[in-house]
Every structure is written in C-alpha cells, then in structure tokens.
Coordinates of C-alpha atoms and ligand atoms in Angstrom, one line a residue:
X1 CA 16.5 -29.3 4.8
X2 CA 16.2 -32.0 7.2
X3 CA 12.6 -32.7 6.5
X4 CA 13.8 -33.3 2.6
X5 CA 13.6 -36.7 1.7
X6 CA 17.3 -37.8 0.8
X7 CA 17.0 -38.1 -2.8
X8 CA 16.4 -34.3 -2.6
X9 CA 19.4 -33.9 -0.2
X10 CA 21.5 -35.8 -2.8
X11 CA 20.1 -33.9 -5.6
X12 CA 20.8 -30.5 -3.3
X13 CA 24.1 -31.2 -2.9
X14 CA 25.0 -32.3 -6.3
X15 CA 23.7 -29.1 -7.4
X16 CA 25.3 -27.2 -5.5
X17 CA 28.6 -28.9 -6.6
X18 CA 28.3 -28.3 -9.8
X19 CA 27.4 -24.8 -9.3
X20 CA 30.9 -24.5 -6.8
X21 CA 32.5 -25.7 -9.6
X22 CA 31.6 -23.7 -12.4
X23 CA 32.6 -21.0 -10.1
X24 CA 35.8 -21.8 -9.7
X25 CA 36.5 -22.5 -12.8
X26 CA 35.2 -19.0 -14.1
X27 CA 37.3 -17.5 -11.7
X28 CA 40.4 -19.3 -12.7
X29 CA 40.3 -19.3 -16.4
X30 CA 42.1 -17.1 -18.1
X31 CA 42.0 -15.5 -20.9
X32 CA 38.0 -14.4 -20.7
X33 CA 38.5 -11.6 -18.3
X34 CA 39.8 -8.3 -19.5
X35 CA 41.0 -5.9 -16.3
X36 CA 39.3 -3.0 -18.1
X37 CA 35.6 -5.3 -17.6
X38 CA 36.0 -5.3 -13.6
X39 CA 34.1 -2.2 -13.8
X40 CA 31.2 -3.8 -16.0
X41 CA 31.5 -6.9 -13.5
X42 CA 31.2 -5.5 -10.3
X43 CA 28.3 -3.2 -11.3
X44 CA 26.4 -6.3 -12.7
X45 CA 27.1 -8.3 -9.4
X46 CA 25.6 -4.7 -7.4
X47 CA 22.8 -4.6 -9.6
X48 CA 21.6 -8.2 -9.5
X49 CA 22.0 -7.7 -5.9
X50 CA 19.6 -5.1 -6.0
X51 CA 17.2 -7.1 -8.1
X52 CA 17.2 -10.3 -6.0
X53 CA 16.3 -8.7 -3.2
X54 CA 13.6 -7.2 -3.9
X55 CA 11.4 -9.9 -6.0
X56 CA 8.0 -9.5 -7.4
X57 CA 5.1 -11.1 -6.1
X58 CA 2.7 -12.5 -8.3
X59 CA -0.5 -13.5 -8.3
X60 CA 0.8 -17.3 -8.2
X61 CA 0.9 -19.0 -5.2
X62 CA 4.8 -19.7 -4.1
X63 CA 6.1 -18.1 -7.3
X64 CA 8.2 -15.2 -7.1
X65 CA 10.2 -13.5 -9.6
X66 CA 12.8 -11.2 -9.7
X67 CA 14.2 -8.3 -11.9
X68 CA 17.7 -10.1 -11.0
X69 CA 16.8 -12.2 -14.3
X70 CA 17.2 -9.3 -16.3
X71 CA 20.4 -8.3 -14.8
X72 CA 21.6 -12.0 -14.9
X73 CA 21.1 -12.1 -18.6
X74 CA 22.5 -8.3 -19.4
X75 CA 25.1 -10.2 -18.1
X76 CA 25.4 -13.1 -20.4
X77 CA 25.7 -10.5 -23.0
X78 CA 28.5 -8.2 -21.3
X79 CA 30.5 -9.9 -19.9
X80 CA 29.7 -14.0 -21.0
X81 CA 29.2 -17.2 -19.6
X82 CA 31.9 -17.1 -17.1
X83 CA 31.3 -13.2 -15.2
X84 CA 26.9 -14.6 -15.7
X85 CA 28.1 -17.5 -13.0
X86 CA 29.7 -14.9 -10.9
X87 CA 26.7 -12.7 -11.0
X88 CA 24.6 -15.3 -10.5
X89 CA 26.2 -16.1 -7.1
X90 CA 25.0 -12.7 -5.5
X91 CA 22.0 -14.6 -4.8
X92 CA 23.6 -16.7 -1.9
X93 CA 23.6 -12.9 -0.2
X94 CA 20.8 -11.4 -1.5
X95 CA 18.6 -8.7 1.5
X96 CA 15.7 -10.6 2.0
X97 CA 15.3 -11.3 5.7
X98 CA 14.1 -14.5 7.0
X99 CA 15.0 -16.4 3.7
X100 CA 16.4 -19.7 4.7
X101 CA 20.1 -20.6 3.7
X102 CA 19.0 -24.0 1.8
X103 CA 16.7 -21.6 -0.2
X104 CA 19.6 -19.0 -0.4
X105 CA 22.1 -22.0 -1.9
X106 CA 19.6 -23.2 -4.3
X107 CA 18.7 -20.1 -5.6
X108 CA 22.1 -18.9 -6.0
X109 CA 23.5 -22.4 -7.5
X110 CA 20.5 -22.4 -10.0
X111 CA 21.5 -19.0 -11.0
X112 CA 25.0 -19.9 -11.4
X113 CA 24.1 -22.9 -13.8
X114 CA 21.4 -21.1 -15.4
X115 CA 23.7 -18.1 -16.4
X116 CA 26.8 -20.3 -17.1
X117 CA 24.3 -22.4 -19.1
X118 CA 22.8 -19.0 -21.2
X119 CA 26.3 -17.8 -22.1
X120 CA 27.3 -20.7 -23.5
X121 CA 23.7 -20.8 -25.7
X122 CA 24.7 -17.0 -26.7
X123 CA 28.0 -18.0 -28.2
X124 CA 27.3 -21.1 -29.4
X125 CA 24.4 -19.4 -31.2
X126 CA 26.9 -16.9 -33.0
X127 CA 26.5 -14.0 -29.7
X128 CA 29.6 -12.2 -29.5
X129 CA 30.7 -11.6 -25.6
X130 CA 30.8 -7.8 -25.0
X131 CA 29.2 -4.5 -25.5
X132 CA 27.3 -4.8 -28.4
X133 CA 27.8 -2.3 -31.4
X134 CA 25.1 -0.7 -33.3
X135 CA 25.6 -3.1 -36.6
X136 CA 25.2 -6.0 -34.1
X137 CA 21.5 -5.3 -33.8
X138 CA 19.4 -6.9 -34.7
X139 CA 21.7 -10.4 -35.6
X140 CA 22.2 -10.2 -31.7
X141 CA 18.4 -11.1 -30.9
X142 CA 18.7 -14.8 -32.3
X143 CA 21.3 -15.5 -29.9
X144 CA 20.0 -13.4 -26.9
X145 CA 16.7 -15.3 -27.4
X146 CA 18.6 -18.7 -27.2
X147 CA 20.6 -17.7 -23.9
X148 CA 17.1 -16.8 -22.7
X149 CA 15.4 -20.1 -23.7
X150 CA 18.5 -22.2 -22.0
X151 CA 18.4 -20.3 -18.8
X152 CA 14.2 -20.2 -18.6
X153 CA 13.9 -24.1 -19.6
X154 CA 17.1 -25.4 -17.5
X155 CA 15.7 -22.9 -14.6
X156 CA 12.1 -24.7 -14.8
X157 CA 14.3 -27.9 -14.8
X158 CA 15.9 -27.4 -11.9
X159 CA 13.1 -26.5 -10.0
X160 CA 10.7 -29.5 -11.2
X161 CA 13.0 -32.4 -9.8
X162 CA 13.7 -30.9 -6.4
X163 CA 9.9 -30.2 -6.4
X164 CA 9.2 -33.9 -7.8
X165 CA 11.7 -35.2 -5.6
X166 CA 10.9 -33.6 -2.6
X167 CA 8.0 -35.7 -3.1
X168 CA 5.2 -33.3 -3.1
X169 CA 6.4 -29.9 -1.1
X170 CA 5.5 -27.7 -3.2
X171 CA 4.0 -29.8 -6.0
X172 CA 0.4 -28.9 -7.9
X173 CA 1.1 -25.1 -6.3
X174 CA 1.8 -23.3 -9.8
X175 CA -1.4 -24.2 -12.1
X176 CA -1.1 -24.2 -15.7
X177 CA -2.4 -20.2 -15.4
X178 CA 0.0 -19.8 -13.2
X179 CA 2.9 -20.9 -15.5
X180 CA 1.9 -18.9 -18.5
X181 CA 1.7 -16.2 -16.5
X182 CA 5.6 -16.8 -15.4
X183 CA 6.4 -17.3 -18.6
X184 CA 5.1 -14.1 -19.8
X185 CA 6.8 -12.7 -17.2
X186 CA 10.4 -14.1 -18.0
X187 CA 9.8 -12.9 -21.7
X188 CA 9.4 -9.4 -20.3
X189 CA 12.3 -9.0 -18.4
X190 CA 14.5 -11.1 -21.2
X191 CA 13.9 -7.6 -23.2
X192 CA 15.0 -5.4 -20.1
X193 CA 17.9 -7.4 -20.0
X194 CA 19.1 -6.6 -23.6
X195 CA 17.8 -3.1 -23.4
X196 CA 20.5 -2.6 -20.4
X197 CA 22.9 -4.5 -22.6
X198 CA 22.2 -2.3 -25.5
X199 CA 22.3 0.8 -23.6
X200 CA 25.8 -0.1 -22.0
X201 CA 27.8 1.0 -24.7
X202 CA 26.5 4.5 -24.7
X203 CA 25.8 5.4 -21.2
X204 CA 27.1 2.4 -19.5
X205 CA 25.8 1.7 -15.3
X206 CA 23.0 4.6 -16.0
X207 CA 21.7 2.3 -18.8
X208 CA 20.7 0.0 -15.8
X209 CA 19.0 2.7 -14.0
X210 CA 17.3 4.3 -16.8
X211 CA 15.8 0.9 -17.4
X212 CA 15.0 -0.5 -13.6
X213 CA 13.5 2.4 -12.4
X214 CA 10.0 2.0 -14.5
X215 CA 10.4 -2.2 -13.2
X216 CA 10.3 -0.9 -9.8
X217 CA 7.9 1.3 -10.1
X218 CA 5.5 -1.1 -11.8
X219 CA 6.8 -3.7 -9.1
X220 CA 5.4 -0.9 -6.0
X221 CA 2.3 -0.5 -8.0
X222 CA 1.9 -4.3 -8.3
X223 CA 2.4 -4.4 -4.1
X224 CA 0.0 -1.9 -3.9
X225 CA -2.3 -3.0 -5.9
X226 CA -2.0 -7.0 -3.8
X227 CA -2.0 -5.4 -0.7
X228 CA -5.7 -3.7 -1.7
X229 CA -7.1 -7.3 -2.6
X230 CA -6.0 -8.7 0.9
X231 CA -7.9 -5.8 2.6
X232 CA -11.0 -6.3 0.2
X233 CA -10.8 -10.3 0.8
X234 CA -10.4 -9.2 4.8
X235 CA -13.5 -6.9 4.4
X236 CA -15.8 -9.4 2.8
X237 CA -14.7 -12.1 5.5
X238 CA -15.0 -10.0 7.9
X239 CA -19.4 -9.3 6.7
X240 CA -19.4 -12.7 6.2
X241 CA -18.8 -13.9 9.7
X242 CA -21.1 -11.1 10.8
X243 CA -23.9 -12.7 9.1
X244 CA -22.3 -16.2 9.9
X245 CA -23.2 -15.3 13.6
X246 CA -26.9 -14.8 13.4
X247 CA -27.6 -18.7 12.4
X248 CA -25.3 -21.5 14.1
X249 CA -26.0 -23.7 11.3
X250 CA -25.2 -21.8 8.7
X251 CA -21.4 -21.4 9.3
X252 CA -19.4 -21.8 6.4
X253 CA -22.6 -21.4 4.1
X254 CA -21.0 -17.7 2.1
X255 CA -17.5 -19.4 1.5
X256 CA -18.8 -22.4 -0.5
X257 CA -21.9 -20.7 -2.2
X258 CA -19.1 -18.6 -3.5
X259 CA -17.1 -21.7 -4.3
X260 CA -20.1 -23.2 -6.3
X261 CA -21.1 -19.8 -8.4
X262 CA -17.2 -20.0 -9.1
X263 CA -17.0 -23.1 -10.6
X264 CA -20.0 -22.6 -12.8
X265 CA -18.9 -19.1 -13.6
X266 CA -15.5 -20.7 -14.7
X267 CA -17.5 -23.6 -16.4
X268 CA -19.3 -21.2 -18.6
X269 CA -15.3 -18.9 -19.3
X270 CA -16.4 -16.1 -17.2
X271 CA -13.0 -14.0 -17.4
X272 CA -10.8 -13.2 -14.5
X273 CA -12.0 -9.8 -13.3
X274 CA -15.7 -11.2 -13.5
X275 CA -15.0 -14.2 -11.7
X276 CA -13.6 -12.5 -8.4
X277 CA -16.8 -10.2 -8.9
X278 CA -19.0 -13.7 -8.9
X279 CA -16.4 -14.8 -5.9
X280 CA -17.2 -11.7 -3.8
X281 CA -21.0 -12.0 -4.6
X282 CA -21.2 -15.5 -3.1
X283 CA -19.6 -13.8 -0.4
X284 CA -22.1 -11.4 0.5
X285 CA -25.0 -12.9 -0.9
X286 CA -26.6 -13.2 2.3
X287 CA -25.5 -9.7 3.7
X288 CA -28.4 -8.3 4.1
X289 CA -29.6 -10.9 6.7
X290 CA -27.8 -8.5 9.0
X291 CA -30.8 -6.1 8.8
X292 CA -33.3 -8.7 9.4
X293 CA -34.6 -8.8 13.2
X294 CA -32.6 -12.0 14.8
X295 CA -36.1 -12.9 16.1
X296 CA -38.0 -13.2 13.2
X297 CA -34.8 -16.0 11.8
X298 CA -35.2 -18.2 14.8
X299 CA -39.1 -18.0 14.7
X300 CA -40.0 -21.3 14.9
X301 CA -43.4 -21.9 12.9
X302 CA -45.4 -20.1 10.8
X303 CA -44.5 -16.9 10.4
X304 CA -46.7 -13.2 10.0
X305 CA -46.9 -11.7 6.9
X306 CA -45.1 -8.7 8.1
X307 CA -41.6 -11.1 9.3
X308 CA -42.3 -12.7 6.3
X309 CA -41.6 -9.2 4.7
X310 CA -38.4 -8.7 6.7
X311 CA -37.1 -11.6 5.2
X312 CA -37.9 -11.0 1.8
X313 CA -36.2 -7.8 2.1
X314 CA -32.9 -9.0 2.9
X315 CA -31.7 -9.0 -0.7
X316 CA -32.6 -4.9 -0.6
X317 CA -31.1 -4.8 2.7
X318 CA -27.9 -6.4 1.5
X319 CA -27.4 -4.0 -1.0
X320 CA -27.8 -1.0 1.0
X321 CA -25.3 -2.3 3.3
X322 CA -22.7 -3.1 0.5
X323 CA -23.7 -0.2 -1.7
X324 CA -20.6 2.4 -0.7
X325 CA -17.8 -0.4 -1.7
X326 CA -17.4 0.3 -5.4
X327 CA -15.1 -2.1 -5.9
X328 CA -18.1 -5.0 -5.9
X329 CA -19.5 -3.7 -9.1
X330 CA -21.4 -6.0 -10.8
X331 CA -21.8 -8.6 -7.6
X332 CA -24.6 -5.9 -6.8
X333 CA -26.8 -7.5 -9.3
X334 CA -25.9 -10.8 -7.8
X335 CA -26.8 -9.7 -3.8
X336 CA -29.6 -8.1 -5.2
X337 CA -31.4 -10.4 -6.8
X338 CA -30.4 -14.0 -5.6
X339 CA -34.1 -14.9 -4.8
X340 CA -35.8 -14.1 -7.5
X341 CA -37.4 -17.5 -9.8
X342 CA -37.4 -17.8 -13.4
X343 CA -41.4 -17.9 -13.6
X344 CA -41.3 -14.7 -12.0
X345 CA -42.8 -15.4 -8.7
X346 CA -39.1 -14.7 -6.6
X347 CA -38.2 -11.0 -4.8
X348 CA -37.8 -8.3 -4.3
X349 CA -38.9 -7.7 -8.0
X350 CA -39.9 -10.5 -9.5
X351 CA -38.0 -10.8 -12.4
X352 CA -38.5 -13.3 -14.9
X353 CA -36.1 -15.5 -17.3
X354 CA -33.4 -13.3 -18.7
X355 CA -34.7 -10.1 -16.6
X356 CA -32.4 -11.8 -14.0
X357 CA -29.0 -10.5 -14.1
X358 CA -26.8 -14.1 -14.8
X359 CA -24.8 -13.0 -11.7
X360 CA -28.1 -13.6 -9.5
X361 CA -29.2 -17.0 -11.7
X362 CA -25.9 -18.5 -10.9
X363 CA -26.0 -17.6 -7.2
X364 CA -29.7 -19.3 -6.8
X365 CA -28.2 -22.7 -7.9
X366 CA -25.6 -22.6 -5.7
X367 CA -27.2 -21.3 -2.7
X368 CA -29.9 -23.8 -3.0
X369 CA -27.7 -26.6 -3.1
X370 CA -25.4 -25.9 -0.7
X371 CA -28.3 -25.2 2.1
X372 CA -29.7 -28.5 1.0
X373 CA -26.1 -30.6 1.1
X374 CA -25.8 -28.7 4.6
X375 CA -27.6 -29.9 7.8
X376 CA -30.2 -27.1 9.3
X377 CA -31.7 -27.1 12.7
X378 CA -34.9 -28.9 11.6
X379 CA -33.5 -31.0 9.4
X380 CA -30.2 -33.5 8.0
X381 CA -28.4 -32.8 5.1
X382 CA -29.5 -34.4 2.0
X383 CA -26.9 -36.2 -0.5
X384 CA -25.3 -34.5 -3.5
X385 CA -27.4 -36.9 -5.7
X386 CA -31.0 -36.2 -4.0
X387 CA -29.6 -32.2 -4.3
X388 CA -28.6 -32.1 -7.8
X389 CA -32.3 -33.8 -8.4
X390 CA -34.3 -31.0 -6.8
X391 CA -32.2 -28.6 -8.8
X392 CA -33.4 -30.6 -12.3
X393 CA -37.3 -30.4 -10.4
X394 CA -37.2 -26.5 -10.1
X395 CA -35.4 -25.8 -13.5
X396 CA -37.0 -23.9 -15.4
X397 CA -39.7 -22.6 -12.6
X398 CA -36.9 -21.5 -9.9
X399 CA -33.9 -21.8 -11.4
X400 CA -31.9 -21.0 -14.9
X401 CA -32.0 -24.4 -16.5
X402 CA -28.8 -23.4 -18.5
X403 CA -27.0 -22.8 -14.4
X404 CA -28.5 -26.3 -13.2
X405 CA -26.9 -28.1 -16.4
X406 CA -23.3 -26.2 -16.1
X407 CA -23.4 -26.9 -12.5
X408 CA -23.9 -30.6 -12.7
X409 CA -21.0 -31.0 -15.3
X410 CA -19.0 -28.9 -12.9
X411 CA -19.9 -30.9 -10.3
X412 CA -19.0 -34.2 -12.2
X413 CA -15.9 -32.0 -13.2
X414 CA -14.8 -31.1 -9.5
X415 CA -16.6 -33.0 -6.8
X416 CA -18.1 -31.8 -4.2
X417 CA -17.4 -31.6 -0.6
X418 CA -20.5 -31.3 1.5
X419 CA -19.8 -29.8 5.2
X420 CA -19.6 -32.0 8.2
X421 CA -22.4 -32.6 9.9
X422 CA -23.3 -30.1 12.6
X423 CA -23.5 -31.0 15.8
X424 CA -26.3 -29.3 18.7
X425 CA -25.6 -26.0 19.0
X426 CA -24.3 -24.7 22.1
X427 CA -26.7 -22.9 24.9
X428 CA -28.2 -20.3 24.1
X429 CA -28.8 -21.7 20.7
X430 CA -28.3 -19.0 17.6
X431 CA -30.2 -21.4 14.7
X432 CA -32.3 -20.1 12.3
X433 CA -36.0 -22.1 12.5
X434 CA -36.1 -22.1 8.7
X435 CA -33.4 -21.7 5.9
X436 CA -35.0 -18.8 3.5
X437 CA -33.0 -20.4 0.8
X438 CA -34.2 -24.1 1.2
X439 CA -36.2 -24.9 -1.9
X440 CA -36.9 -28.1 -0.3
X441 CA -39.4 -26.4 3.1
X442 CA -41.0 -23.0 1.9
X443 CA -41.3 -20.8 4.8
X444 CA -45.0 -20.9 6.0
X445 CA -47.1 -18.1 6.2
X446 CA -49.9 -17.1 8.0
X447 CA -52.6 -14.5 7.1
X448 CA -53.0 -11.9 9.2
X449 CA -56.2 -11.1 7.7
Ligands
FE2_1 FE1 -30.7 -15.1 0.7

C-alpha cells in the first residue's frame, strides 16, 4: 500500500467506502430478507469461502480466478443483490496464506460492488430474486446473462484504474491472449453458477456440491498439469546450462535462439502447442555439444578431419541425449537437423529444400544470427543490420529464404536485443576457438591425407 501512488490510495479507499456502505445498507434494509433464506445465505457465504480460497491458476501471468464467481453469482439469483454483497464480503477472509490485507480489501470490496452491481442487472432485467421454478427457464437466462455481463465488465473496471493508476504495477501483464482466455473463463463458471441456482430448488446445498466437485477436479488436474511444465522448463534449463559451460562465450546463446525461432514461428501462426515445441527446440538445439570432446571446441586452428567429424555429429548426438523425453516431440526434427543447408551440402544428412523439417529451417536462421549479433573469442559482434544481410547472402544456399524474410519482418516487428559485449574470460579460459554455427568463419579443415 504505501508504495501506491496516492491517487491509487484515494481511489482504494473510496472503494472500499462504497463497498462498506452497500454493506450496511444490505444488512439494514428490510423487507429483502426472509428468516426462512438464512439457510440459503449462510451456505452461499461457506461456499464462496471455499471457492475464494482456493483460485485457479492460469496460464496468465498475475491472473487468477476463482470458482467463488460462480458462487457469487448463484447468489445473485437466490438470494439478490443485497445477500450477493454479503457473500461477496467472505473474500476479506478467504484461506489463502500470505495474501496481503490491501489485496484481501480490494478483492472483497470489488466483490461486494460487483455482486450488488449483478443483482440489480438481474431484476432490472425482469430476474425474479429466489429459487427459480421450472417455467422460469429458460426466460431466466436473459437476465442471468445481464447480471453476468455487469459483474464481468464493472469487475474488469475496477481492476483497470487501480492498475492504470497505480501507474504501471501490474500494467501490460495480461496480453490480449490472456484476456480472452479470462473471459472464456468467466463465461464458464457464469453457467456453474446458474446450474447451482437451478439445482437449489430440488436438492438445495448438494446442488453446490454436485456441481463444484468436477471444478475442483479439473482445477487439481490444471495444477498438475502447471506444475509438469515448470519441471520440463527446469529440465531443459538445466541441459542448457550444461552445454552453456563448455564455451564461455556462448552463455545465453540457447535462450535467445529460442526467442528468435519463436518469433518467426509466431510470425508464420504456428499454434500454441507447436510453438513451445519450437521454444524447447531452441533450447536444446545445441545439446548434443555435450558429447563433443571439450578439446576438439577450444582447438584453436585448423582442425583434423576426424574432430571435424565430432562436431558435425553433435546434432546426432543431441538427439540421442534428448531422445527418452517424449514430451519434445516434434523439436527432435529441429535438434536434429539445425545444420543442414538448403543446397544440400549441411549434416548430418544433407537434406535439401523442403527435405528439411521447417522446425530445423527456422532454427538455422536464428542460430546464425544470434552467434553473429554475439561476440566470440576471435571475434566482435557484428550489428543487427550487417547480420540480417548475411542472412539475405546465404538465402536460398544455407538458409530457407521464406525463414530469412519472416524473420526480418519479425525483427522490424519486435526489435532485437543483441547481448552485451563479453568481456575476457576468466583463467582457465572455457571458449570455444570457433563457433560451428558462424556462417560468417567456416571451420577449417585440414586433410589428413
Ligand atoms: Fe549446432
């Protein structure tokens, strides 16, 4: 709170004003509570409870949902705007450990005005307050589906101007995806929360049950299934640094050749599941480097045709290292066969043109230009521009002319931010003599013949 700027603070505090007082009017009117509803009421409040404290991740940076929005609008329906306020103040004491109490206020005063705010869009759109009778459906959805858009767009509201006003914290962390995915998400549990409405009149509490228990289930399938990408991203990292250590100078190299295959993967609509393939691929391009003597990388000079061999064989190497985690699938293709050229003359197999999986065509852009952008022990880094022209020299002959172009308007899209420049590296130095994947300084050979 106190690093808020004070707009913010006044904004906080108004908020929470307004949420105080819609309380207390709700619990002073009378007239809109029936004795016979505590029931209903105090089951709602429990079961929101429930719901807020266990919110469900998603794959959205600083955006968390909770069931508690289904609950908040079952609610609206049961027991109208006045017990949805009450409800909605269970959020001030929700069971989530560590959650800050300026956090806890604003959720629980947004809830308050959001609920308060979606009963009054149910009546005023013709929703009658209580359980709903079979000959109310479906005339009920029209004003369900306007409580629902009142509490999603004032909700969003809220949120925007103490985002916009807390000038930046936070801002530019939900992208567009992001938001539709959110959105989705609120439309989802805005049926739960009817179907627990619906269900109240014949088997009342249970109906909440019956309909939770499959949103918790999918929600500890969803953690699962998050806490398995954070080991696969930890694994990955983990090779990466491995081969990260074998050449000082190229530290850093495996994150941004997987941030340049990604943004020409995205530039040509690669879908989602694709694109983290493409991500990991960049990632372990260079894998197989681990099964290349350390010797034959720091050679300095010419080198024999037999430690030339080693290093042509690292793509082979990478994927027998790699080959027992299934879960890389197609960025096999990609480890495989990152040095091979489109005239055919690359390795290990010396596929031509379209013989090239794309995954691999992609990779050979950005490999090259990020070890040319980058400074290696015999030489400086050259500039994006000088770069991006030695790409346009080998399209066609080393690269996929189609990659080169995409990349360049990704580039021109995105920018580019070339590493620092490396300093000497400390005693005993671990550099690589030559960068195998410098189009710019073939690796000599000499005959041994
Ligand atoms: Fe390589």
């Amino acid at each position: 709170m106190r690093e808020l700027p004070w707009p913010a603070k006044v904004y906080f505090v108004v908020l929470n004003a307004a949420a105080v007082a819609l309380v207390v009017e709700s619990a002073v009117t009378p007239g809109w509570f029936d004795q016979a509803e505590l029931p209903t009421l105090i089951v709602l409040a429990l079961l929101f409870l429930v719901c807020e404290s266990v919110p469900t991740v998603l794959n959205v940076p600083q955006a968390a949902i909770s069931v508690s929005f289904s609950a908040a609008l079952a609610a609206v329906v049961l027991v109208g705007p006045e017990g949805a306020a009450l409800v909605g103040l269970m959020a001030v004491i929700s069971v989530r450990p560590g959650l800050p109490v300026v956090k806890r206020l604003f959720n629980g005063a947004q809830f308050v005005i959001c609920g308060y705010a979606a009963g009054v869009a149910f009546e005023l759109a013709g929703g009658t307050v209580g359980l709903p009778r079979e000959d109310d459906f479906p005339g009920v959805i029209v004003p369900y589906g306007a409580a629902t858009a009142a509490f999603v767009l004032i909700n969003f509201a809220l949120t925007a101007i103490i985002l916009l006003l807390a000038e930046g914290v936070g801002k530019d962390q939900v992208p567009l995806r992001g938001t539709v995915q959110i959105l989705g998400s609120y439309l989802g549990y805005a049926t739960f929360g009817l179907l627990i409405a619906g269900l109240w009149a014949t088997v009342q509490s249970i109906s909440a049950v019956l309909v939770l228990i499959p949103l918790f289930v999918a929600r500890w399938a969803f953690g699962h299934y998050h806490a398995q990408q954070r080991s696969y991203e930890a694994t990955i990292a983990a090779l990466c640094q491995a081969v990260e250590t074998k050449d000082y100078y190229t530290r850093g190299h495996c994150t941004r050749v997987s941030r340049a295959s990604s943004m020409i993967a995205e530039e040509i609509g690669m879908g989602t599941e694709r694109l983290r393939a493409i991500r990991y691929a960049g990632m372990l391009h260079d894998v197989g480097k681990l099964g290349v003597p350390t010797k034959v990388l720091q050679k300095d000079g010419k080198l024999t045709e037999e430690e030339f061999a080693a290093i042509q064989l690292h793509p082979m190497r990478g994927l027998e290292i790699v080959h027992g985690i299934d879960f890389l699938d197609e960025a096999f293709a990609g480890i495989m066969h990152h040095h091979e050229r489109q005239d055919g003359k690359g390795y290990p197999m010396g596929l031509a043109g379209d013989e090239i999986p794309e995954f691999a065509r992609i990779i050979a852009v950005a490999d090259a230009f990020d070890s040319m952008t980058s400074d290696r022990a015999y030489r400086k880094a050259k500039s994006i521009e000088e770069a991006v022209a030695e790409l346009r020299k080998g399209a066609g002959t080393q690269f996929d002319p189609v990659m080169v172009n995409t990349f360049i308007k990704a580039l021109d899209r995105h920018g580019w931010e070339p590493p620092r420049a490396v300093s000497a590296p400390p005693e005993p130095a671990v550099a690589a003599a030559k960068d195998h994947d410098d189009p710019t300084m073939p690796i000599q050979v000499i005959s041994e013949r």
